[in-house]
């Protein structure tokens, strides 16, 4: 008969499951947890510092006049950025008019006409397009439109913004269409609907809230884009002139922040903070609203 | 018997067929248009760069003067500055981003609080670049001047702001890939007696590595092409120096500064620089997408 000896495997304390609070393994874990927590704190601190500065400096420089008046010359008090607000609205509007129909139709192709490999490569291209630096999109719009028409214009700026909005719209629309249950499509086809009837009258309305959320997000992003507007729309001290059909330099909030941040004049710097505050408010509001909207599932 | 209640099943009318197939083709063409834009950008920028490519050839990469008076252009300092600023930013934000991803994927805090923290980190990515630049000029640079040899704009503030801007990309994608690791792996590790951090370091992070590396490369792509904040903070001096307190330059800030006033060969040289930046970021992005895509397939 073999005698059984109680043996302890190396490295283990036998019959003891107690956690040893001073063992190197426990301490290592505690330290690493502490570092990870510290890093998380470190990551959100810049957000709060920036928001606090925007609140204090931005709000104090805002007044009703800021929204209706033209940018002031250096050292002169008063003035505003009414033309920049109008310019931003015009160019983001042009961007949305180009990118929303194209983006939504492209997303319909991706999710509704499920064509395997083809759809995959277009999704891939969309992701790659969203990684193209915005300055490159600006260079592209400059060479495609400004050089061709020989004029800086709101159209060139809007075109550049459209390219930046496109991947966001395609991706959010694609995802929201995928969330519509397959049974809904089957039911529609079952009662005799064509493909375009199914998509346009059944699937698209069901996904509409999520699509609108995506479009809103892309509009907020586009409003803050500066690099693609620097040499497509340029900037101007004046109101947009409708008689020129928008073929002239156009002001925008984002470029105003840039131009007035790098000048040494206090009055213009204050306006830069005010415009930055408006841009961030727009982005924050749309981010929070879209988060709330997508929290409620539509189907 | 009269069966008038029974609807007749009719073949689709010609109009409906045409509507149906044209709807399909419009969607298909617009879908391919997205891929077409990438090709269009390459051709459009490439064509305009041809005069500069012919004039400077590969010397463009090694020359460090940018002199519109003599029509002498080279992008070495800008390429150098682009790479250095991006890698400093990565060196800062990769460890912090990983820490955030782990802290927000483990059960350190209640789920509701965790969701809010994830949202706050994501918000960092939503703040416009030009606002980071504004804040950098009036808050970060004066702050850094207080205790460093920094005299004004320079590489250091630009790289610091870049690290804040790319942090959410790293944190979000790393967190996604960590959450996607099979729970069985963690349970097995813990069952064998691993502590939380032994499981993280030896099991979870290696399993999530392809997604994490993909996220880091996406962040690198953003950092390489980031324009406004860098242009406002880096000082735009066309010199390649290892001193991070000195002004420097990147390809994107070169473009942002010079394009509006450029003419003739200078435009073409800028297009050449833009083409280089475009191709670098394209390669980085394609590699990143391939890595992240592998993560989604698991």
Tab-separated table of N, CA and C in Angstrom, chain A residues 25 28-29 32-33 36-37 39-40 42-44 46-50 53-54 102 105-106 108-109 113 115 118 120-122 124-129 131-133 135-136 139-140 142-144 147 152 159 163 166 170 194-197 199-200 221 224 226-227 230-231 234 254 257-258 261-262 269 272-273 276 279-280 283-284 287-288 291, chain B residues 12 16 19-20 23-24 26-28 30-32 34-35 37-38 40-41 44-45 48 95-96 99-100 103-104 108 117 119-128 130-132 134-135 137-139 164 167 192-198 201 225 227-228 231-232 252 255-257 259-260 262 267 271 274 277-278 281-282 285-286 289-290 293:
chain	number	residue	atom	x	y	z
A	25	UNK	N	2.030	40.207	-4.747
A	25	UNK	CA	1.027	40.118	-5.818
A	25	UNK	C	-0.147	41.050	-5.535
A	28	UNK	N	1.009	44.705	-5.859
A	28	UNK	CA	1.176	45.061	-7.272
A	28	UNK	C	-0.178	45.429	-7.894
A	29	UNK	N	-1.185	44.581	-7.589
A	29	UNK	CA	-2.527	44.838	-8.112
A	29	UNK	C	-3.081	46.166	-7.623
A	32	UNK	N	-1.297	49.037	-9.390
A	32	UNK	CA	-1.730	49.176	-10.785
A	32	UNK	C	-3.142	49.761	-10.861
A	33	UNK	N	-4.029	49.317	-9.955
A	33	UNK	CA	-5.385	49.874	-9.942
A	33	UNK	C	-5.331	51.363	-9.665
A	36	UNK	N	-4.178	53.197	-12.768
A	36	UNK	CA	-5.231	53.258	-13.790
A	36	UNK	C	-6.276	54.308	-13.406
A	37	UNK	N	-6.639	54.338	-12.110
A	37	UNK	CA	-7.614	55.324	-11.660
A	37	UNK	C	-7.091	56.738	-11.821
A	39	UNK	N	-4.829	57.755	-13.962
A	39	UNK	CA	-4.794	58.086	-15.393
A	39	UNK	C	-6.177	58.516	-15.878
A	40	UNK	N	-7.222	57.833	-15.375
A	40	UNK	CA	-8.574	58.193	-15.797
A	40	UNK	C	-8.912	59.609	-15.358
A	42	UNK	N	-6.705	61.929	-14.770
A	42	UNK	CA	-5.832	62.780	-15.581
A	42	UNK	C	-6.444	63.031	-16.952
A	43	UNK	N	-7.157	62.021	-17.483
A	43	UNK	CA	-7.710	62.142	-18.833
A	43	UNK	C	-8.871	63.122	-18.883
A	44	UNK	N	-9.690	63.166	-17.815
A	44	UNK	CA	-10.861	64.048	-17.876
A	44	UNK	C	-10.572	65.448	-17.346
A	46	UNK	N	-8.321	67.731	-18.400
A	46	UNK	CA	-8.272	68.753	-19.464
A	46	UNK	C	-9.656	69.189	-19.916
A	47	UNK	N	-10.594	68.234	-19.993
A	47	UNK	CA	-11.952	68.564	-20.425
A	47	UNK	C	-12.546	69.627	-19.509
A	48	UNK	N	-12.414	69.393	-18.183
A	48	UNK	CA	-13.024	70.334	-17.253
A	48	UNK	C	-12.304	71.680	-17.265
A	49	UNK	N	-10.959	71.634	-17.366
A	49	UNK	CA	-10.230	72.913	-17.395
A	49	UNK	C	-10.665	73.724	-18.610
A	50	UNK	N	-10.731	73.063	-19.773
A	50	UNK	CA	-11.107	73.784	-20.988
A	50	UNK	C	-12.525	74.331	-20.865
A	53	UNK	N	-12.578	77.406	-18.574
A	53	UNK	CA	-12.059	78.600	-19.246
A	53	UNK	C	-13.055	79.131	-20.262
A	54	UNK	N	-13.697	78.211	-21.021
A	54	UNK	CA	-14.658	78.656	-22.031
A	54	UNK	C	-15.836	79.357	-21.370
A	102	UNK	N	-26.339	61.741	-50.471
A	102	UNK	CA	-25.344	60.758	-50.902
A	102	UNK	C	-25.083	59.748	-49.791
A	105	UNK	N	-28.132	57.383	-49.135
A	105	UNK	CA	-28.291	56.393	-50.202
A	105	UNK	C	-27.168	55.354	-50.159
A	106	UNK	N	-25.935	55.822	-49.905
A	106	UNK	CA	-24.824	54.874	-49.819
A	106	UNK	C	-25.053	53.893	-48.680
A	108	UNK	N	-27.937	53.000	-47.498
A	108	UNK	CA	-29.017	52.100	-47.912
A	108	UNK	C	-28.443	50.973	-48.754
A	109	UNK	N	-27.526	51.334	-49.658
A	109	UNK	CA	-26.893	50.289	-50.472
A	109	UNK	C	-26.156	49.294	-49.576
A	113	UNK	N	-29.118	46.382	-49.674
A	113	UNK	CA	-28.788	45.493	-50.796
A	113	UNK	C	-27.536	44.732	-50.404
A	115	UNK	N	-24.628	43.044	-50.351
A	115	UNK	CA	-23.835	42.433	-51.411
A	115	UNK	C	-22.454	42.027	-50.926
A	118	UNK	N	-18.616	43.456	-51.747
A	118	UNK	CA	-18.703	44.826	-52.258
A	118	UNK	C	-19.014	45.789	-51.125
A	120	UNK	N	-18.584	45.327	-47.996
A	120	UNK	CA	-17.461	45.363	-47.054
A	120	UNK	C	-16.391	46.344	-47.521
A	121	UNK	N	-16.089	46.310	-48.846
A	121	UNK	CA	-15.019	47.214	-49.300
A	121	UNK	C	-15.471	48.666	-49.248
A	122	UNK	N	-16.781	48.918	-49.455
A	122	UNK	CA	-17.231	50.306	-49.343
A	122	UNK	C	-17.193	50.762	-47.882
A	124	UNK	N	-15.106	49.727	-45.722
A	124	UNK	CA	-13.681	49.943	-45.487
A	124	UNK	C	-13.271	51.321	-46.004
A	125	UNK	N	-13.700	51.628	-47.233
A	125	UNK	CA	-13.353	52.928	-47.823
A	125	UNK	C	-13.926	54.070	-46.978
A	126	UNK	N	-15.142	53.875	-46.450
A	126	UNK	CA	-15.750	54.903	-45.602
A	126	UNK	C	-14.900	55.158	-44.364
A	127	UNK	N	-14.445	54.060	-43.741
A	127	UNK	CA	-13.611	54.221	-42.550
A	127	UNK	C	-12.302	54.910	-42.885
A	128	UNK	N	-11.708	54.538	-44.029
A	128	UNK	CA	-10.450	55.173	-44.425
A	128	UNK	C	-10.693	56.656	-44.709
A	129	UNK	N	-11.817	56.966	-45.354
A	129	UNK	CA	-12.134	58.363	-45.670
A	129	UNK	C	-12.284	59.185	-44.397
A	131	UNK	N	-10.641	58.846	-41.855
A	131	UNK	CA	-9.326	59.091	-41.267
A	131	UNK	C	-8.484	60.066	-42.068
A	132	UNK	N	-8.969	60.491	-43.235
A	132	UNK	CA	-8.206	61.443	-44.035
A	132	UNK	C	-8.160	62.780	-43.299
A	133	UNK	N	-6.953	63.334	-43.074
A	133	UNK	CA	-6.859	64.589	-42.322
A	133	UNK	C	-7.681	65.692	-42.970
A	135	UNK	N	-7.153	68.772	-43.231
A	135	UNK	CA	-6.388	69.724	-44.036
A	135	UNK	C	-6.223	69.197	-45.467
A	136	UNK	N	-6.126	67.866	-45.601
A	136	UNK	CA	-5.984	67.278	-46.934
A	136	UNK	C	-7.278	67.483	-47.717
A	139	UNK	N	-7.112	70.926	-48.972
A	139	UNK	CA	-6.225	71.013	-50.138
A	139	UNK	C	-6.942	70.488	-51.379
A	140	UNK	N	-7.656	69.397	-51.198
A	140	UNK	CA	-8.400	68.783	-52.302
A	140	UNK	C	-9.470	69.738	-52.820
A	142	UNK	N	-9.560	72.914	-52.471
A	142	UNK	CA	-8.864	74.056	-53.086
A	142	UNK	C	-8.509	73.726	-54.529
A	143	UNK	N	-7.926	72.543	-54.724
A	143	UNK	CA	-7.470	72.218	-56.078
A	143	UNK	C	-8.637	71.869	-56.995
A	144	UNK	N	-9.720	71.290	-56.432
A	144	UNK	CA	-10.838	70.884	-57.290
A	144	UNK	C	-11.775	72.052	-57.594
A	147	UNK	N	-9.196	76.428	-57.482
A	147	UNK	CA	-8.350	76.612	-58.666
A	147	UNK	C	-9.180	76.588	-59.944
A	152	UNK	N	-12.112	82.022	-54.148
A	152	UNK	CA	-12.516	81.418	-52.887
A	152	UNK	C	-14.022	81.565	-52.776
A	159	UNK	N	-18.276	72.261	-49.897
A	159	UNK	CA	-17.869	71.005	-50.537
A	159	UNK	C	-16.890	70.249	-49.637
A	163	UNK	N	-17.408	66.467	-47.616
A	163	UNK	CA	-16.572	65.263	-47.637
A	163	UNK	C	-16.255	64.803	-46.224
A	166	UNK	N	-19.533	63.178	-44.767
A	166	UNK	CA	-20.011	61.980	-45.459
A	166	UNK	C	-19.770	60.676	-44.681
A	170	UNK	N	-22.723	58.160	-43.367
A	170	UNK	CA	-22.825	56.780	-43.861
A	170	UNK	C	-22.791	55.802	-42.697
A	194	UNK	N	-42.438	46.648	-53.232
A	194	UNK	CA	-41.177	46.560	-53.956
A	194	UNK	C	-40.027	46.888	-53.020
A	195	UNK	N	-38.814	46.740	-53.566
A	195	UNK	CA	-37.656	47.040	-52.743
A	195	UNK	C	-37.609	48.527	-52.355
A	196	UNK	N	-37.886	49.415	-53.352
A	196	UNK	CA	-37.783	50.828	-53.009
A	196	UNK	C	-38.903	51.251	-52.090
A	197	UNK	N	-40.082	50.601	-52.243
A	197	UNK	CA	-41.171	50.904	-51.315
A	197	UNK	C	-40.818	50.435	-49.908
A	199	UNK	N	-37.853	50.054	-48.611
A	199	UNK	CA	-36.800	50.884	-48.013
A	199	UNK	C	-37.325	52.262	-47.665
A	200	UNK	N	-38.001	52.909	-48.626
A	200	UNK	CA	-38.367	54.315	-48.435
A	200	UNK	C	-39.554	54.490	-47.508
A	221	UNK	N	-19.984	68.603	-35.834
A	221	UNK	CA	-18.557	68.428	-36.122
A	221	UNK	C	-18.098	69.376	-37.213
A	224	UNK	N	-17.340	73.001	-36.413
A	224	UNK	CA	-16.088	73.298	-35.725
A	224	UNK	C	-14.857	73.086	-36.578
A	226	UNK	N	-11.999	73.752	-39.015
A	226	UNK	CA	-11.338	74.983	-39.426
A	226	UNK	C	-10.413	74.761	-40.616
A	227	UNK	N	-9.574	73.733	-40.516
A	227	UNK	CA	-8.528	73.530	-41.526
A	227	UNK	C	-9.072	73.494	-42.952
A	230	UNK	N	-9.735	77.138	-44.309
A	230	UNK	CA	-8.698	78.175	-44.314
A	230	UNK	C	-8.427	78.724	-45.697
A	231	UNK	N	-8.332	77.829	-46.699
A	231	UNK	CA	-8.027	78.333	-48.037
A	231	UNK	C	-9.062	77.864	-49.058
A	234	UNK	N	-11.756	80.944	-46.987
A	234	UNK	CA	-10.959	82.047	-46.465
A	234	UNK	C	-11.727	82.753	-45.336
A	254	UNK	N	-15.301	79.157	-37.030
A	254	UNK	CA	-14.079	78.416	-36.733
A	254	UNK	C	-12.845	79.192	-37.186
A	257	UNK	N	-12.155	82.100	-34.922
A	257	UNK	CA	-11.433	81.748	-33.688
A	257	UNK	C	-9.936	81.701	-33.987
A	258	UNK	N	-9.564	81.062	-35.100
A	258	UNK	CA	-8.142	80.941	-35.460
A	258	UNK	C	-7.534	82.319	-35.708
A	261	UNK	N	-7.307	84.419	-32.565
A	261	UNK	CA	-6.503	83.869	-31.472
A	261	UNK	C	-5.035	84.231	-31.657
A	262	UNK	N	-4.603	84.405	-32.916
A	262	UNK	CA	-3.177	84.622	-33.160
A	262	UNK	C	-2.836	86.093	-33.364
A	269	UNK	N	-9.293	88.985	-29.425
A	269	UNK	CA	-9.110	87.748	-28.654
A	269	UNK	C	-10.376	87.400	-27.877
A	272	UNK	N	-12.765	85.800	-30.047
A	272	UNK	CA	-12.364	84.420	-30.325
A	272	UNK	C	-12.882	83.490	-29.235
A	273	UNK	N	-12.758	83.923	-27.971
A	273	UNK	CA	-13.275	83.091	-26.871
A	273	UNK	C	-14.789	82.935	-26.969
A	276	UNK	N	-15.536	80.492	-29.753
A	276	UNK	CA	-15.162	79.137	-29.324
A	276	UNK	C	-16.210	78.576	-28.379
A	279	UNK	N	-19.150	77.391	-30.402
A	279	UNK	CA	-18.851	76.132	-31.102
A	279	UNK	C	-18.901	74.944	-30.144
A	280	UNK	N	-18.279	75.101	-28.971
A	280	UNK	CA	-18.244	73.984	-28.022
A	280	UNK	C	-19.638	73.699	-27.479
A	283	UNK	N	-21.390	71.587	-29.974
A	283	UNK	CA	-20.937	70.194	-29.976
A	283	UNK	C	-21.419	69.458	-28.735
A	284	UNK	N	-21.307	70.124	-27.569
A	284	UNK	CA	-21.726	69.467	-26.327
A	284	UNK	C	-23.216	69.155	-26.362
A	287	UNK	N	-23.944	66.295	-28.720
A	287	UNK	CA	-23.441	65.023	-28.198
A	287	UNK	C	-24.361	64.486	-27.116
A	288	UNK	N	-24.749	65.371	-26.184
A	288	UNK	CA	-25.591	64.917	-25.079
A	288	UNK	C	-26.977	64.519	-25.587
A	291	UNK	N	-26.862	61.282	-27.357
A	291	UNK	CA	-26.718	60.185	-26.395
A	291	UNK	C	-28.075	59.841	-25.799
B	12	UNK	N	-45.624	42.980	-61.897
B	12	UNK	CA	-45.299	44.377	-61.653
B	12	UNK	C	-45.326	45.150	-62.965
B	16	UNK	N	-42.954	50.401	-62.382
B	16	UNK	CA	-42.454	49.977	-61.075
B	16	UNK	C	-41.109	49.288	-61.194
B	19	UNK	N	-38.513	51.970	-61.650
B	19	UNK	CA	-38.286	52.654	-60.374
B	19	UNK	C	-37.427	51.791	-59.463
B	20	UNK	N	-37.783	50.525	-59.402
B	20	UNK	CA	-37.109	49.614	-58.493
B	20	UNK	C	-35.638	49.467	-58.857
B	23	UNK	N	-33.649	52.736	-58.408
B	23	UNK	CA	-33.364	52.968	-56.992
B	23	UNK	C	-32.121	52.182	-56.578
B	24	UNK	N	-32.093	50.928	-57.004
B	24	UNK	CA	-30.950	50.075	-56.684
B	24	UNK	C	-29.662	50.644	-57.257
B	26	UNK	N	-28.988	53.763	-58.248
B	26	UNK	CA	-28.570	55.033	-57.629
B	26	UNK	C	-27.849	54.750	-56.320
B	27	UNK	N	-28.444	53.852	-55.507
B	27	UNK	CA	-27.811	53.531	-54.230
B	27	UNK	C	-26.422	52.944	-54.459
B	28	UNK	N	-26.319	52.058	-55.458
B	28	UNK	CA	-25.049	51.388	-55.707
B	28	UNK	C	-23.984	52.388	-56.169
B	30	UNK	N	-23.913	55.667	-55.670
B	30	UNK	CA	-23.521	56.581	-54.598
B	30	UNK	C	-22.666	55.857	-53.556
B	31	UNK	N	-22.937	54.561	-53.362
B	31	UNK	CA	-22.083	53.783	-52.463
B	31	UNK	C	-20.656	53.750	-52.972
B	32	UNK	N	-20.517	53.485	-54.264
B	32	UNK	CA	-19.169	53.425	-54.832
B	32	UNK	C	-18.542	54.803	-54.923
B	34	UNK	N	-18.305	56.858	-52.637
B	34	UNK	CA	-17.509	57.085	-51.428
B	34	UNK	C	-16.084	56.588	-51.641
B	35	UNK	N	-15.974	55.379	-52.211
B	35	UNK	CA	-14.637	54.871	-52.512
B	35	UNK	C	-13.996	55.730	-53.601
B	37	UNK	N	-14.248	58.886	-53.998
B	37	UNK	CA	-13.694	60.137	-53.477
B	37	UNK	C	-12.221	59.966	-53.108
B	38	UNK	N	-11.893	58.820	-52.502
B	38	UNK	CA	-10.498	58.569	-52.135
B	38	UNK	C	-9.606	58.614	-53.370
B	40	UNK	N	-10.348	60.095	-56.222
B	40	UNK	CA	-10.395	61.460	-56.746
B	40	UNK	C	-9.396	62.358	-56.010
B	41	UNK	N	-9.372	62.254	-54.650
B	41	UNK	CA	-8.432	63.069	-53.868
B	41	UNK	C	-7.003	62.785	-54.325
B	44	UNK	N	-6.462	64.227	-57.935
B	44	UNK	CA	-6.509	65.690	-57.965
B	44	UNK	C	-5.269	66.308	-57.333
B	45	UNK	N	-4.916	65.834	-56.128
B	45	UNK	CA	-3.744	66.385	-55.443
B	45	UNK	C	-2.472	65.973	-56.186
B	48	UNK	N	-1.785	68.111	-59.385
B	48	UNK	CA	-1.295	69.463	-59.092
B	48	UNK	C	0.120	69.432	-58.523
B	95	UNK	N	0.059	55.039	-22.682
B	95	UNK	CA	-0.116	54.491	-21.325
B	95	UNK	C	-1.371	55.035	-20.650
B	96	UNK	N	-1.606	56.353	-20.792
B	96	UNK	CA	-2.783	56.922	-20.131
B	96	UNK	C	-4.062	56.338	-20.719
B	99	UNK	N	-4.609	52.891	-19.475
B	99	UNK	CA	-5.067	52.956	-18.088
B	99	UNK	C	-6.549	53.283	-18.020
B	100	UNK	N	-6.970	54.276	-18.820
B	100	UNK	CA	-8.383	54.661	-18.860
B	100	UNK	C	-9.233	53.486	-19.329
B	103	UNK	N	-9.425	50.905	-16.587
B	103	UNK	CA	-10.192	51.368	-15.428
B	103	UNK	C	-11.682	51.423	-15.757
B	104	UNK	N	-12.012	51.739	-17.004
B	104	UNK	CA	-13.422	51.869	-17.389
B	104	UNK	C	-14.002	50.577	-17.966
B	108	UNK	N	-14.547	48.689	-11.393
B	108	UNK	CA	-14.119	49.591	-10.321
B	108	UNK	C	-15.247	50.491	-9.838
B	117	UNK	N	-18.354	58.382	-17.202
B	117	UNK	CA	-16.922	58.606	-17.413
B	117	UNK	C	-16.534	58.326	-18.870
B	119	UNK	N	-18.420	58.633	-21.429
B	119	UNK	CA	-18.952	59.745	-22.216
B	119	UNK	C	-18.044	60.968	-22.098
B	120	UNK	N	-17.556	61.229	-20.880
B	120	UNK	CA	-16.690	62.400	-20.687
B	120	UNK	C	-15.404	62.261	-21.501
B	121	UNK	N	-14.835	61.054	-21.501
B	121	UNK	CA	-13.608	60.845	-22.276
B	121	UNK	C	-13.903	61.025	-23.769
B	122	UNK	N	-15.077	60.548	-24.206
B	122	UNK	CA	-15.438	60.716	-25.619
B	122	UNK	C	-15.608	62.190	-25.982
B	123	UNK	N	-16.103	62.972	-25.015
B	123	UNK	CA	-16.319	64.403	-25.291
B	123	UNK	C	-15.016	65.106	-25.662
B	124	UNK	N	-13.898	64.622	-25.107
B	124	UNK	CA	-12.605	65.217	-25.443
B	124	UNK	C	-12.392	65.221	-26.950
B	125	UNK	N	-12.920	64.182	-27.620
B	125	UNK	CA	-12.733	64.082	-29.072
B	125	UNK	C	-13.676	65.013	-29.815
B	126	UNK	N	-14.723	65.487	-29.139
B	126	UNK	CA	-15.720	66.301	-29.835
B	126	UNK	C	-15.357	67.782	-29.846
B	127	UNK	N	-14.473	68.195	-28.936
B	127	UNK	CA	-14.095	69.618	-28.888
B	127	UNK	C	-13.305	69.964	-30.148
B	128	UNK	N	-13.704	71.034	-30.866
B	128	UNK	CA	-13.020	71.368	-32.115
B	128	UNK	C	-11.542	71.662	-31.886
B	130	UNK	N	-9.643	73.807	-33.196
B	130	UNK	CA	-9.257	75.209	-33.081
B	130	UNK	C	-9.469	75.721	-31.648
B	131	UNK	N	-10.412	75.104	-30.931
B	131	UNK	CA	-10.641	75.494	-29.539
B	131	UNK	C	-9.475	75.012	-28.666
B	132	UNK	N	-8.976	73.802	-28.943
B	132	UNK	CA	-7.776	73.337	-28.244
B	132	UNK	C	-6.615	74.297	-28.499
B	134	UNK	N	-6.788	77.527	-29.269
B	134	UNK	CA	-7.057	78.769	-28.540
B	134	UNK	C	-6.675	78.614	-27.071
B	135	UNK	N	-7.113	77.510	-26.488
B	135	UNK	CA	-6.833	77.248	-25.084
B	135	UNK	C	-5.322	77.085	-24.873
B	137	UNK	N	-2.894	78.468	-26.595
B	137	UNK	CA	-2.195	79.755	-26.690
B	137	UNK	C	-2.327	80.546	-25.399
B	138	UNK	N	-3.556	80.584	-24.841
B	138	UNK	CA	-3.793	81.498	-23.725
B	138	UNK	C	-3.650	80.847	-22.358
B	139	UNK	N	-3.649	79.514	-22.289
B	139	UNK	CA	-3.563	78.876	-20.981
B	139	UNK	C	-2.339	77.964	-20.884
B	164	UNK	N	-3.704	65.042	-25.733
B	164	UNK	CA	-5.069	65.129	-25.202
B	164	UNK	C	-6.081	64.789	-26.298
B	167	UNK	N	-6.088	60.970	-27.155
B	167	UNK	CA	-6.380	60.069	-26.033
B	167	UNK	C	-7.729	59.351	-26.162
B	192	UNK	N	-7.395	29.721	-12.150
B	192	UNK	CA	-6.061	29.169	-11.908
B	192	UNK	C	-5.328	29.923	-10.810
B	193	UNK	N	-5.960	30.936	-10.272
B	193	UNK	CA	-5.352	31.636	-9.145
B	193	UNK	C	-4.740	32.964	-9.491
B	194	UNK	N	-5.002	33.484	-10.691
B	194	UNK	CA	-4.416	34.773	-11.055
B	194	UNK	C	-5.129	35.897	-10.329
B	195	UNK	N	-4.400	36.935	-9.957
B	195	UNK	CA	-5.043	38.131	-9.421
B	195	UNK	C	-5.592	38.927	-10.593
B	196	UNK	N	-6.343	40.002	-10.261
B	196	UNK	CA	-6.938	40.810	-11.305
B	196	UNK	C	-5.889	41.281	-12.317
B	197	UNK	N	-4.779	41.822	-11.802
B	197	UNK	CA	-3.801	42.408	-12.717
B	197	UNK	C	-2.957	41.362	-13.405
B	198	UNK	N	-2.793	40.191	-12.779
B	198	UNK	CA	-2.106	39.099	-13.495
B	198	UNK	C	-2.948	38.664	-14.685
B	201	UNK	N	-2.692	41.552	-17.373
B	201	UNK	CA	-1.415	41.702	-18.078
B	201	UNK	C	-1.047	40.470	-18.881
B	225	UNK	N	-2.078	64.039	-38.991
B	225	UNK	CA	-2.793	64.977	-39.836
B	225	UNK	C	-3.427	66.139	-39.095
B	227	UNK	N	-4.266	69.501	-37.576
B	227	UNK	CA	-3.761	70.757	-38.131
B	227	UNK	C	-3.878	71.948	-37.184
B	228	UNK	N	-5.112	72.320	-36.825
B	228	UNK	CA	-5.303	73.650	-36.233
B	228	UNK	C	-4.562	73.817	-34.913
B	231	UNK	N	-0.852	73.934	-35.538
B	231	UNK	CA	-0.423	75.163	-36.201
B	231	UNK	C	-0.376	76.333	-35.220
B	232	UNK	N	-1.348	76.364	-34.301
B	232	UNK	CA	-1.417	77.497	-33.382
B	232	UNK	C	-0.370	77.405	-32.281
B	252	UNK	N	1.183	69.572	-41.866
B	252	UNK	CA	-0.144	70.189	-41.870
B	252	UNK	C	-0.069	71.673	-41.518
B	255	UNK	N	1.043	73.589	-44.533
B	255	UNK	CA	-0.066	73.789	-45.477
B	255	UNK	C	-0.991	74.900	-44.977
B	256	UNK	N	-1.353	74.829	-43.700
B	256	UNK	CA	-2.311	75.789	-43.160
B	256	UNK	C	-1.773	77.214	-43.241
B	257	UNK	N	-0.456	77.366	-43.053
B	257	UNK	CA	0.127	78.707	-43.029
B	257	UNK	C	0.337	79.301	-44.402
B	259	UNK	N	-0.841	78.138	-47.655
B	259	UNK	CA	-1.659	77.898	-48.842
B	259	UNK	C	-2.361	79.151	-49.346
B	260	UNK	N	-2.955	79.911	-48.408
B	260	UNK	CA	-3.799	81.024	-48.842
B	260	UNK	C	-3.019	82.073	-49.621
B	262	UNK	N	-0.091	81.386	-51.360
B	262	UNK	CA	0.875	80.789	-52.270
B	262	UNK	C	0.465	81.007	-53.728
B	267	UNK	N	2.494	76.616	-54.846
B	267	UNK	CA	1.262	75.831	-54.728
B	267	UNK	C	1.560	74.369	-55.009
B	271	UNK	N	1.213	71.143	-52.711
B	271	UNK	CA	0.442	69.959	-53.111
B	271	UNK	C	1.283	68.692	-52.927
B	274	UNK	N	1.290	67.923	-49.378
B	274	UNK	CA	-0.020	67.379	-49.005
B	274	UNK	C	-0.144	65.927	-49.451
B	277	UNK	N	1.718	63.739	-47.033
B	277	UNK	CA	0.946	63.560	-45.801
B	277	UNK	C	-0.242	62.634	-46.039
B	278	UNK	N	-0.924	62.833	-47.182
B	278	UNK	CA	-2.093	62.016	-47.500
B	278	UNK	C	-1.706	60.538	-47.591
B	281	UNK	N	-0.787	59.069	-44.087
B	281	UNK	CA	-1.955	58.796	-43.244
B	281	UNK	C	-2.817	57.684	-43.846
B	282	UNK	N	-2.825	57.595	-45.195
B	282	UNK	CA	-3.605	56.538	-45.837
B	282	UNK	C	-3.071	55.162	-45.436
B	285	UNK	N	-3.826	54.497	-41.803
B	285	UNK	CA	-5.248	54.230	-41.594
B	285	UNK	C	-5.674	52.868	-42.111
B	286	UNK	N	-5.154	52.487	-43.288
B	286	UNK	CA	-5.532	51.190	-43.849
B	286	UNK	C	-5.064	50.075	-42.923
B	289	UNK	N	-7.291	50.046	-39.886
B	289	UNK	CA	-8.623	49.485	-40.157
B	289	UNK	C	-8.554	47.967	-40.250
B	290	UNK	N	-7.485	47.449	-40.887
B	290	UNK	CA	-7.363	46.003	-41.002
B	290	UNK	C	-7.269	45.371	-39.617
B	293	UNK	N	-10.634	45.719	-37.802
B	293	UNK	CA	-11.632	44.858	-38.418
B	293	UNK	C	-11.501	43.426	-37.915
